[in-house]
Amino acid sequence: MRRAPQWGVTNNLRGREGFRVGLLLVPAGLALTVFYYLPVGQSAVYSLFDLRFSLTPSADLFVGLGNYVDALSSGEFWGAVGFTLFFSLFAVALDLSIGMFLALAVYWVDTRFRTLLRAIIIIPWAIPNVIQASIWRWMFNTDVGLIGDLLVKLGIAASPPLFLVDTRLAFIAVVWAYVWKGASISAIFCMAALATVPKELQEAARIDGAGRVAAFFRITVPTMLPVLVVALIFRTRDALRLFDVVFGLTRGGPGGATETLSTLTYKTYFSFNRYGLGSAYAIISFGLIFSVAVLYLYRIRNQLSTTGSDR
Amino acid sequence: MRDRTSAKRRHTAASLVVVLLLAIFCLGPLIWIALTSLKPAGTEFRTPLEYLPREPTVENYQTVVSSSFSIQTAILNSFFVSGLAMIGTVLLGGFAAYAVARLRFRFKFASVLLIQAAGLVPPIIIIAPTFILLKTAGLVGTLWAMVIPNIAYGLPLATLLITSFLSRIPMNLEEAAYLDGASWMRMYWQIIVPVAAPALISAGILSFLGSWGEFMHAFTVSLGLPRLRTVPVAILSYSQAFELQWSWVSAATVIALVPVVVLSVVFQRGVVRGLTSGTVSG
């Protein structure tokens, strides 16, 4: 499409233009600097000091990379790294596939039910994470939890499983509680992705004699891919920084089996008051998430360089 | 002809089954909480499990609004925090998006990068320094310690959403007003805001729900004080303090979830459009 004239440049008031841009951008920039970038910088500094019970670095507390050495040689830390990565792998794969299934269902059902089904799917997304965790704590209750009861009734388990006590079951419980809401978030993305697939394209594939499944994987999925990639990156980022669900469901237990990088860091800060070591943990998890973040920024680079054209 | 109608009827029936099954998946846990909330305190631990409360009661609801529980305090706190943070986010995000989408300037790429990269910073890395900052500013112990940071936390998504909406509107929109000599502030409020209303509303809802659900920061700066609890902090502290009174916790959960569930269902279109706005046009 023809690019609309850039009226802002055609006038000679370049100085005033800059002033205007500044006035518009500075408030947001200030807020982000104070509450994101400054704290990140501070954490990076803290991580170089042996800070316990205080957050005032002084020269005699300087330990260089000592906290990082401590972190990398701590079993607790590697346990948290392992759990976080393992969890993310399962959680993201599950929540994207269930999300895709939910989105396809919205498109497949009779049009009369479409709005209703979409509303049903959106509801878990609106539940605050910690409340989601608390609800599932009750569902997974050993004595009177609904899940245990149903497993016994269906003959899958002889007695209600000790979901939050057994290491392996606790892993499943955390993944499931997370995916229940995660699938709803992924479904929102998948619905938007499906909306980008032109109807004619699907029909053309059908006329060519492609089967339903073949048409889905050969036409629908590739067309949806750009949006799916963003969904994948978002969901991976969220899984890697998992905190609320674990904090509310297992508190990292049993015996640290479900400790994530974020819950371990939080504990190191506020239970053990080891701010230096905690900051080192935080910086390392930031590095992990940053690698995903770079992928995301690369993906949305088009929006980043938007020049106000009518694209 | 008859074949077609019967196929249609089968599709309707199958649709109904699918909707029902998915409703059980998505809403089952919430329904279970609602049922638990109707069981007289203590009977929720009876075995064998009662699926439907045998003696349904609303006593638990009376308990959780009484002064010892006071879930309404948490709900009011959450409305205060999320409402004010929403206004701040939409205001600052709208300005920034207007500049990015409608004006030409150097360092645009850098500015947008700065705004979007913030959204990728994990909360755990900023929690301790932010606490110290707010404490130094004398805000810890008030709800402002939650309002102000949440304005910033909502900005990356809100700005992305409003920017991508504004950049799709043809440029000649403001031209006439500009030639008429309207000031840029008036231009923003009288021309941009009405046109961008759908995006501003989506951004508002998403930042409202974002602050409503935010836990780590609210938990840290509320210092365990009941009068400062937001909804998530309150529900978690109930579920840990009243380990044996799940009828109460459930009643509190039901009350606490009503506002967000209503909001998300009423604005479902805005939610879907808003959450994915940065993805679809790329």
XYZ file of C-alpha atoms in Angstrom:
593
model
C 0.000 0.000 0.000
C 1.103 3.550 -0.620
C 2.835 5.081 2.312
C 0.962 8.001 3.829
C 2.894 11.288 3.927
C 4.987 11.751 7.031
C 3.689 15.138 7.960
C 5.780 15.292 11.074
C 8.935 15.651 9.036
C 7.747 18.062 6.440
C 7.552 20.949 8.852
C 10.630 22.787 9.993
C 10.051 22.489 13.690
C 12.545 19.740 14.331
C 13.494 21.099 17.742
C 9.934 21.204 18.960
C 9.345 17.776 17.492
C 12.122 16.351 19.630
C 10.729 18.077 22.689
C 7.311 16.596 22.019
C 8.683 13.087 21.557
C 10.610 13.496 24.774
C 7.541 14.557 26.738
C 5.640 11.540 25.445
C 8.354 8.961 26.042
C 10.037 10.134 29.214
C 7.279 9.166 31.692
C 7.181 5.555 30.465
C 10.963 5.425 30.146
C 11.377 6.706 33.682
C 8.936 4.171 35.117
C 10.675 1.296 33.328
C 14.127 2.487 34.327
C 13.238 2.847 37.997
C 11.345 -0.437 38.298
C 13.186 -2.674 35.811
C 16.584 -1.537 34.675
C 17.866 0.040 37.864
C 16.940 -3.017 39.987
C 18.594 -5.333 37.438
C 21.767 -3.265 37.708
C 21.566 -3.289 41.497
C 21.154 -7.071 41.570
C 24.187 -7.425 39.334
C 26.175 -5.332 41.821
C 24.813 -7.205 44.866
C 25.850 -10.489 43.293
C 29.495 -9.448 43.642
C 29.270 -8.921 47.404
C 28.845 -11.275 50.312
C 25.672 -9.667 51.587
C 23.904 -11.296 54.519
C 21.093 -9.611 56.456
C 21.907 -6.321 54.756
C 21.793 -4.783 51.334
C 24.565 -2.220 51.706
C 27.630 -3.323 49.755
C 30.964 -2.232 51.206
C 34.536 -2.822 50.038
C 35.358 -5.481 52.638
C 32.354 -7.545 51.527
C 33.485 -7.662 47.909
C 33.901 -11.265 46.774
C 34.100 -10.850 43.006
C 32.600 -13.880 41.368
C 32.603 -15.807 44.649
C 28.821 -16.022 44.795
C 28.740 -17.442 41.286
C 31.304 -20.055 42.245
C 29.175 -20.932 45.280
C 26.078 -21.102 43.106
C 27.650 -23.349 40.498
C 29.015 -25.724 43.113
C 25.754 -25.990 45.035
C 23.640 -29.113 44.621
C 20.534 -27.136 45.545
C 21.165 -24.798 42.650
C 21.632 -27.557 40.087
C 18.554 -29.287 41.452
C 16.552 -26.118 40.812
C 18.057 -25.707 37.335
C 17.207 -29.312 36.517
C 13.659 -29.023 37.782
C 13.075 -25.698 36.006
C 14.287 -27.031 32.650
C 12.544 -30.379 32.964
C 9.346 -28.700 34.086
C 9.485 -26.169 31.240
C 9.919 -28.906 28.666
C 6.848 -30.839 29.829
C 4.716 -27.833 30.678
C 5.263 -25.996 27.406
C 4.734 -29.077 25.249
C 1.544 -29.965 27.116
C 0.028 -26.543 27.367
C 0.617 -25.706 23.720
C -0.844 -28.982 22.476
C -3.863 -28.825 24.772
C -4.233 -25.143 23.899
C -4.211 -25.987 20.205
C -6.805 -28.666 20.797
C -9.040 -26.213 22.683
C -8.709 -23.615 19.922
C -9.549 -26.171 17.227
C -12.588 -27.209 19.250
C -13.833 -23.599 19.267
C -13.636 -23.582 15.470
C -15.100 -27.027 15.077
C -18.218 -26.806 17.255
C -21.583 -25.646 16.021
C -21.530 -21.836 15.658
C -24.258 -21.525 18.282
C -21.865 -22.742 20.994
C -18.809 -20.825 19.850
C -19.082 -17.778 22.111
C -20.012 -19.937 25.086
C -17.046 -22.264 24.561
C -14.649 -19.375 24.137
C -15.861 -17.838 27.393
C -15.397 -21.172 29.182
C -11.848 -21.499 27.857
C -10.904 -17.948 28.837
C -11.973 -18.260 32.488
C -8.911 -20.196 33.790
C -6.685 -17.555 32.187
C -8.215 -14.898 34.469
C -7.544 -16.825 37.688
C -4.554 -15.366 39.585
C -1.660 -17.883 39.631
C -1.524 -18.222 43.370
C -5.252 -18.924 43.598
C -4.824 -21.483 40.821
C -2.193 -23.132 43.022
C -4.409 -23.024 46.083
C -7.350 -24.553 44.182
C -5.164 -27.425 42.983
C -3.798 -27.959 46.482
C -7.349 -28.763 47.473
C -7.913 -30.913 44.359
C -4.739 -32.901 45.135
C -5.506 -33.278 48.854
C -4.657 -36.828 49.861
C -7.636 -37.563 52.098
C -10.473 -35.726 50.431
C -9.014 -34.474 47.127
C -11.223 -34.928 44.116
C -8.391 -36.213 41.894
C -7.342 -38.966 44.291
C -10.953 -39.975 44.821
C -11.629 -40.208 41.090
C -8.446 -42.236 40.487
C -9.570 -44.737 43.105
C -13.123 -44.892 41.742
C -11.812 -45.453 38.211
C -9.622 -48.259 39.509
C -6.393 -46.528 38.452
C -5.061 -46.334 42.020
C -5.748 -48.621 44.971
C -5.679 -45.747 47.455
C -5.512 -41.952 46.978
C -1.930 -41.119 45.873
C 0.233 -38.870 48.073
C 0.463 -36.191 45.428
C 2.356 -33.546 47.345
C 4.549 -35.945 49.339
C 5.927 -38.259 46.672
C 8.705 -36.659 44.603
C 7.543 -37.885 41.229
C 3.863 -37.253 41.902
C 4.661 -33.741 43.107
C 6.289 -33.079 39.734
C 3.152 -34.276 37.961
C 0.958 -32.216 40.285
C 2.915 -29.014 39.615
C 2.933 -29.588 35.856
C -0.781 -30.358 35.807
C -1.806 -27.400 37.973
C 0.300 -25.147 35.738
C -0.966 -26.595 32.481
C -4.627 -26.230 33.503
C -4.288 -22.462 33.225
C -1.445 -22.522 30.691
C -3.586 -24.384 28.164
C -6.120 -21.608 28.393
C -3.450 -18.984 27.675
C -2.087 -21.022 24.775
C -5.623 -21.494 23.463
C -6.053 -17.720 23.271
C -2.916 -17.528 21.106
C -3.958 -20.504 18.985
C -7.399 -18.985 18.354
C -5.711 -15.829 17.104
C -3.366 -17.970 15.011
C -6.241 -19.922 13.478
C -7.924 -16.654 12.564
C -4.925 -15.851 10.349
C -5.535 -18.914 8.153
C -7.619 -17.919 5.135
C -10.695 -20.101 4.639
C -10.067 -20.395 0.881
C -6.693 -21.955 1.568
C -8.239 -24.735 3.633
C -11.004 -25.244 1.115
C -8.515 -25.414 -1.733
C -6.632 -28.124 0.096
C -9.846 -30.066 0.639
C -10.748 -29.800 -3.053
C -7.308 -31.087 -3.962
C -8.281 -34.172 -2.042
C -6.070 -33.691 0.974
C -7.377 -35.439 4.068
C -8.368 -33.474 7.130
C -5.201 -34.328 9.033
C -2.924 -33.776 6.052
C -4.554 -30.420 5.332
C -4.096 -29.430 8.969
C -0.389 -30.183 9.045
C 0.418 -29.056 5.499
C -1.719 -25.905 5.247
C -3.067 -24.771 8.602
C -0.005 -25.248 10.803
C 2.505 -23.586 8.446
C 0.201 -20.573 8.035
C -0.234 -20.310 11.802
C 3.457 -20.719 12.452
C 4.397 -17.057 12.995
C 1.880 -16.685 15.793
C 2.666 -20.121 17.211
C 6.334 -19.213 17.472
C 5.473 -16.166 19.555
C 3.192 -18.280 21.748
C 5.975 -20.833 22.197
C 8.445 -18.155 23.230
C 5.992 -16.506 25.647
C 5.081 -19.794 27.263
C 8.721 -20.866 27.573
C 9.588 -17.565 29.213
C 6.728 -17.977 31.695
C 7.673 -21.580 32.475
C 11.332 -20.689 33.031
C 10.409 -18.048 35.587
C 7.806 -20.197 37.364
C 7.221 -19.019 40.911
C 3.601 -18.553 41.991
C 2.271 -22.043 41.287
C 5.107 -23.778 43.127
C 5.029 -21.289 45.973
C 1.316 -21.897 46.479
C 1.222 -25.626 45.794
C 4.341 -27.278 47.203
C 6.574 -24.449 48.480
C 9.356 -26.242 46.647
C 8.828 -29.515 48.490
C 8.916 -32.383 49.109
C 12.543 -31.944 50.144
C 13.315 -29.388 47.450
C 12.086 -31.677 44.672
C 9.984 -28.953 43.038
C 12.251 -26.005 43.792
C 12.484 -23.699 40.773
C 15.192 -21.131 40.135
C 12.779 -18.401 41.217
C 11.553 -20.068 44.413
C 15.115 -20.989 45.393
C 16.210 -17.403 44.839
C 13.267 -16.063 46.838
C 14.098 -18.390 49.717
C 17.751 -17.413 49.583
C 16.742 -13.769 49.834
C 13.948 -13.725 52.325
C 14.343 -16.902 54.394
C 18.136 -17.166 54.557
C 18.820 -13.441 54.055
C 21.745 -14.211 51.766
C 21.225 -11.355 49.330
C 24.546 -11.716 47.544
C 24.093 -15.384 46.725
C 20.417 -14.815 45.887
C 21.372 -12.080 43.441
C 23.847 -14.432 41.763
C 21.034 -16.991 41.357
C 18.785 -14.277 39.947
C 21.401 -13.109 37.452
C 21.952 -16.671 36.261
C 18.220 -17.252 35.744
C 18.058 -13.950 33.944
C 20.727 -15.232 31.570
C 18.681 -18.345 30.930
C 15.521 -16.391 30.198
C 17.465 -13.814 28.236
C 18.396 -16.395 25.623
C 14.679 -16.975 25.077
C 14.100 -13.238 25.204
C 16.506 -12.589 22.361
C 14.517 -15.017 20.244
C 11.353 -13.082 21.101
C 12.810 -9.689 20.283
C 14.152 -11.046 17.016
C 10.678 -12.342 16.221
C 8.890 -9.035 16.837
C 11.604 -6.922 15.169
C 9.034 -5.779 12.626
C 6.958 -4.104 15.294
C 10.103 -2.754 16.848
C 11.026 -0.870 13.734
C 7.499 0.231 12.943
C 7.743 3.632 11.350
C 4.136 4.628 11.429
C 3.374 3.346 7.964
C -0.078 1.910 7.377
C 1.218 -1.635 7.395
C -31.362 -33.533 1.782
C -32.358 -35.693 4.736
C -28.773 -36.895 4.935
C -27.604 -33.342 5.346
C -29.965 -32.454 8.165
C -29.131 -35.605 10.064
C -25.432 -34.908 9.624
C -26.072 -31.449 10.932
C -27.970 -32.779 13.902
C -25.142 -35.186 14.640
C -22.680 -32.298 14.531
C -24.843 -30.347 16.979
C -25.014 -33.301 19.355
C -21.278 -33.925 19.085
C -20.650 -30.210 19.646
C -22.674 -30.323 22.800
C -20.610 -33.233 24.103
C -17.350 -31.439 23.263
C -18.496 -28.248 24.989
C -19.521 -30.228 28.045
C -16.213 -32.134 28.276
C -14.139 -29.002 27.834
C -16.278 -27.211 30.412
C -15.460 -29.983 32.877
C -11.760 -29.604 32.112
C -11.702 -25.811 32.368
C -14.271 -25.214 35.075
C -14.182 -28.483 37.039
C -11.728 -27.254 39.697
C -13.739 -24.040 40.113
C -17.008 -25.958 40.456
C -15.360 -28.194 43.038
C -14.298 -25.127 45.029
C -17.813 -23.719 44.776
C -19.283 -27.013 46.060
C -16.756 -27.122 48.907
C -17.727 -23.587 49.878
C -21.288 -24.767 50.526
C -20.300 -27.568 52.906
C -20.633 -26.805 56.623
C -17.177 -26.141 58.092
C -15.572 -29.452 59.077
C -17.734 -31.656 56.854
C -15.487 -31.031 53.836
C -13.096 -33.606 55.341
C -15.709 -36.335 55.702
C -14.979 -39.592 53.922
C -16.339 -41.032 51.744
C -16.226 -37.848 49.758
C -19.524 -35.983 49.386
C -19.745 -34.743 45.813
C -22.738 -32.580 46.531
C -22.975 -30.964 49.952
C -25.522 -32.948 51.971
C -26.448 -29.983 54.154
C -25.635 -26.954 51.979
C -25.068 -23.739 53.875
C -23.961 -20.157 53.260
C -22.396 -19.911 56.728
C -18.886 -19.995 55.241
C -19.640 -16.876 53.251
C -20.745 -15.119 56.428
C -17.524 -16.254 58.087
C -15.206 -14.915 55.397
C -16.780 -11.460 55.354
C -16.650 -11.234 59.162
C -13.969 -9.109 60.784
C -11.580 -12.001 61.515
C -11.328 -12.915 57.816
C -12.486 -9.824 55.963
C -12.001 -10.926 52.378
C -13.682 -7.651 51.375
C -10.619 -5.729 52.599
C -8.453 -7.700 50.187
C -10.901 -7.168 47.336
C -11.044 -3.416 47.962
C -7.236 -3.305 48.163
C -6.989 -5.149 44.872
C -9.460 -2.781 43.214
C -7.481 0.192 44.523
C -4.114 -1.170 43.384
C -5.239 -2.559 40.036
C -7.509 0.370 39.191
C -4.922 3.081 39.821
C -2.127 1.071 38.215
C -4.353 0.535 35.178
C -4.963 4.275 34.795
C -1.237 4.971 35.080
C -0.274 2.252 32.629
C -2.790 3.265 29.976
C -1.836 6.925 30.336
C 1.936 6.389 30.066
C 1.627 3.521 27.583
C -0.714 5.551 25.384
C 1.706 8.483 25.246
C 4.675 6.257 24.472
C 2.736 4.307 21.839
C 1.582 7.539 20.212
C 5.164 8.712 19.876
C 6.375 5.378 18.543
C 3.558 4.777 16.102
C 2.819 8.271 14.821
C 5.935 10.382 15.061
C 9.311 10.196 13.438
C 12.385 10.536 15.556
C 15.874 9.206 16.013
C 16.439 6.396 18.512
C 12.976 5.015 17.840
C 14.300 1.493 17.552
C 16.260 1.897 20.764
C 13.229 3.282 22.623
C 10.974 0.443 21.569
C 13.653 -2.090 22.388
C 13.996 -0.566 25.845
C 10.243 -0.777 26.451
C 9.826 -4.341 25.178
C 12.978 -5.791 26.723
C 11.649 -4.757 30.147
C 8.820 -7.247 29.741
C 11.362 -10.039 29.648
C 13.035 -9.249 32.937
C 12.077 -12.016 35.379
C 10.347 -10.611 38.505
C 12.717 -12.449 40.838
C 15.697 -10.342 39.791
C 14.045 -7.011 40.641
C 12.220 -7.981 43.816
C 14.868 -7.204 46.449
C 16.177 -3.870 45.075
C 12.598 -2.685 44.466
C 11.709 -3.498 48.050
C 14.658 -1.456 49.310
C 13.780 1.436 47.002
C 10.159 1.535 48.161
C 11.243 1.252 51.773
C 13.646 4.174 51.379
C 10.847 6.174 49.778
C 8.696 5.438 52.826
C 6.020 3.690 50.782
C 6.255 0.209 52.292
C 3.301 -0.125 54.632
C 0.962 1.595 52.181
C -0.825 0.348 49.086
C 1.174 2.810 46.977
C 4.084 0.396 47.245
C 2.025 -1.851 44.967
C 0.307 0.759 42.792
C 3.444 2.481 41.493
C 5.525 -0.558 40.456
C 2.480 -2.134 38.811
C 2.215 0.892 36.512
C 5.658 -0.053 35.202
C 4.923 -3.804 35.129
C 1.963 -3.245 32.787
C 3.791 -0.945 30.385
C 5.544 -3.347 27.974
C 2.388 -5.232 26.982
C 0.164 -2.128 26.976
C 2.592 -0.167 24.809
C 3.024 -3.033 22.337
C -0.735 -3.418 22.051
C -1.532 0.275 21.547
C 1.435 0.771 19.186
C 0.405 -2.048 16.898
C -3.155 -0.679 16.809
C -2.089 2.908 16.105
C 0.398 1.978 13.414
C -2.401 0.395 11.388
C -4.405 3.634 11.177
C -3.710 5.707 8.033
C -1.450 8.661 8.614
C -3.754 11.318 7.188
C -5.950 11.009 10.267
C -4.200 13.823 12.101
C -3.239 15.792 9.030
C -6.359 17.948 8.839
C -6.205 18.781 12.526
C -2.509 19.508 12.191
C -3.072 21.888 9.314
C -5.796 23.552 11.393
C -3.061 24.287 13.890
C -4.306 22.039 16.690
C -1.750 21.534 19.455
C -0.348 18.011 19.699
C -1.851 17.514 23.148
C -5.286 18.348 21.839
C -4.603 16.135 18.858
C -3.824 13.233 21.142
C -6.922 13.593 23.313
C -9.414 14.565 20.628
C -8.288 12.476 17.669
C -6.038 9.635 18.764
C -7.808 8.615 21.954
C -11.288 8.174 20.432
C -9.892 6.194 17.490
C -7.634 4.044 19.651
C -10.333 3.408 22.253
C -10.565 -0.364 21.582
C -6.820 -0.770 22.042
C -6.784 1.460 25.124
C -9.600 -0.585 26.656
C -7.861 -3.912 25.900
C -4.648 -2.552 27.357
C -6.571 -1.384 30.409
C -8.224 -4.750 31.030
C -4.995 -6.674 30.577
C -3.050 -4.415 32.919
C -5.889 -4.480 35.450
C -5.917 -8.284 35.479
C -2.125 -8.343 35.514
C -1.946 -6.273 38.706
C -4.886 -8.172 40.173
C -3.005 -11.450 39.885
C 0.468 -10.154 40.752
C 1.708 -12.033 43.808
C 5.454 -11.966 44.471
C 5.762 -8.215 44.857
C 2.464 -7.758 46.741
C 3.415 -10.573 49.120
C 6.802 -9.013 49.804
C 5.720 -5.415 50.375
C 2.559 -6.268 52.358
C 4.839 -7.538 55.166
C 2.225 -10.060 56.272
C -0.126 -7.280 57.401
C -3.802 -8.220 56.868
C -4.793 -4.628 56.077
C -2.395 -4.542 53.094
C -3.296 -7.895 51.552
C -4.416 -8.042 47.965
C -6.628 -10.917 46.827
C -3.880 -13.431 45.900
C -1.930 -12.706 49.080
C -5.072 -13.107 51.201
C -6.154 -16.376 49.594
C -2.704 -17.894 49.936
C -2.384 -16.895 53.573
C -5.847 -18.331 54.314
C -5.068 -21.599 52.590
C -1.898 -21.934 54.641
C -3.252 -20.609 57.941
C -6.552 -22.487 57.819
C -5.213 -25.768 56.492
C -8.158 -27.560 58.056
C -10.950 -25.156 57.098
C -11.190 -25.511 53.360
C -14.876 -24.563 53.352
C -13.783 -21.114 54.460
C -10.906 -20.890 52.013
C -13.239 -21.999 49.236
C -15.875 -19.413 50.095
C -13.215 -16.705 50.107
C -11.900 -17.972 46.763
C -15.348 -17.877 45.171
C -15.968 -14.292 46.296
C -12.481 -13.238 45.222
C -12.830 -14.728 41.751
C -16.162 -13.140 40.848
C -14.707 -9.792 39.662
C -12.027 -11.285 37.400
C -14.269 -13.957 35.922
C -16.973 -11.404 35.096
C -14.404 -9.019 33.632
C -12.745 -11.623 31.440
C -16.012 -13.038 30.109
C -17.564 -9.633 29.403
C -14.440 -8.429 27.629
C -13.397 -11.723 26.031
C -13.019 -10.152 22.599
C -10.795 -7.418 23.938
C -8.756 -9.983 25.856
C -8.134 -12.198 22.844
C -7.360 -9.259 20.592
C -5.177 -7.578 23.194
C -3.084 -10.557 24.239
C -2.211 -11.441 20.691
C -1.992 -8.015 19.091
C 1.776 -8.055 19.035
C 1.828 -11.403 17.290
C -0.695 -11.340 14.502
C 0.514 -8.442 12.416
C 4.192 -9.418 12.548
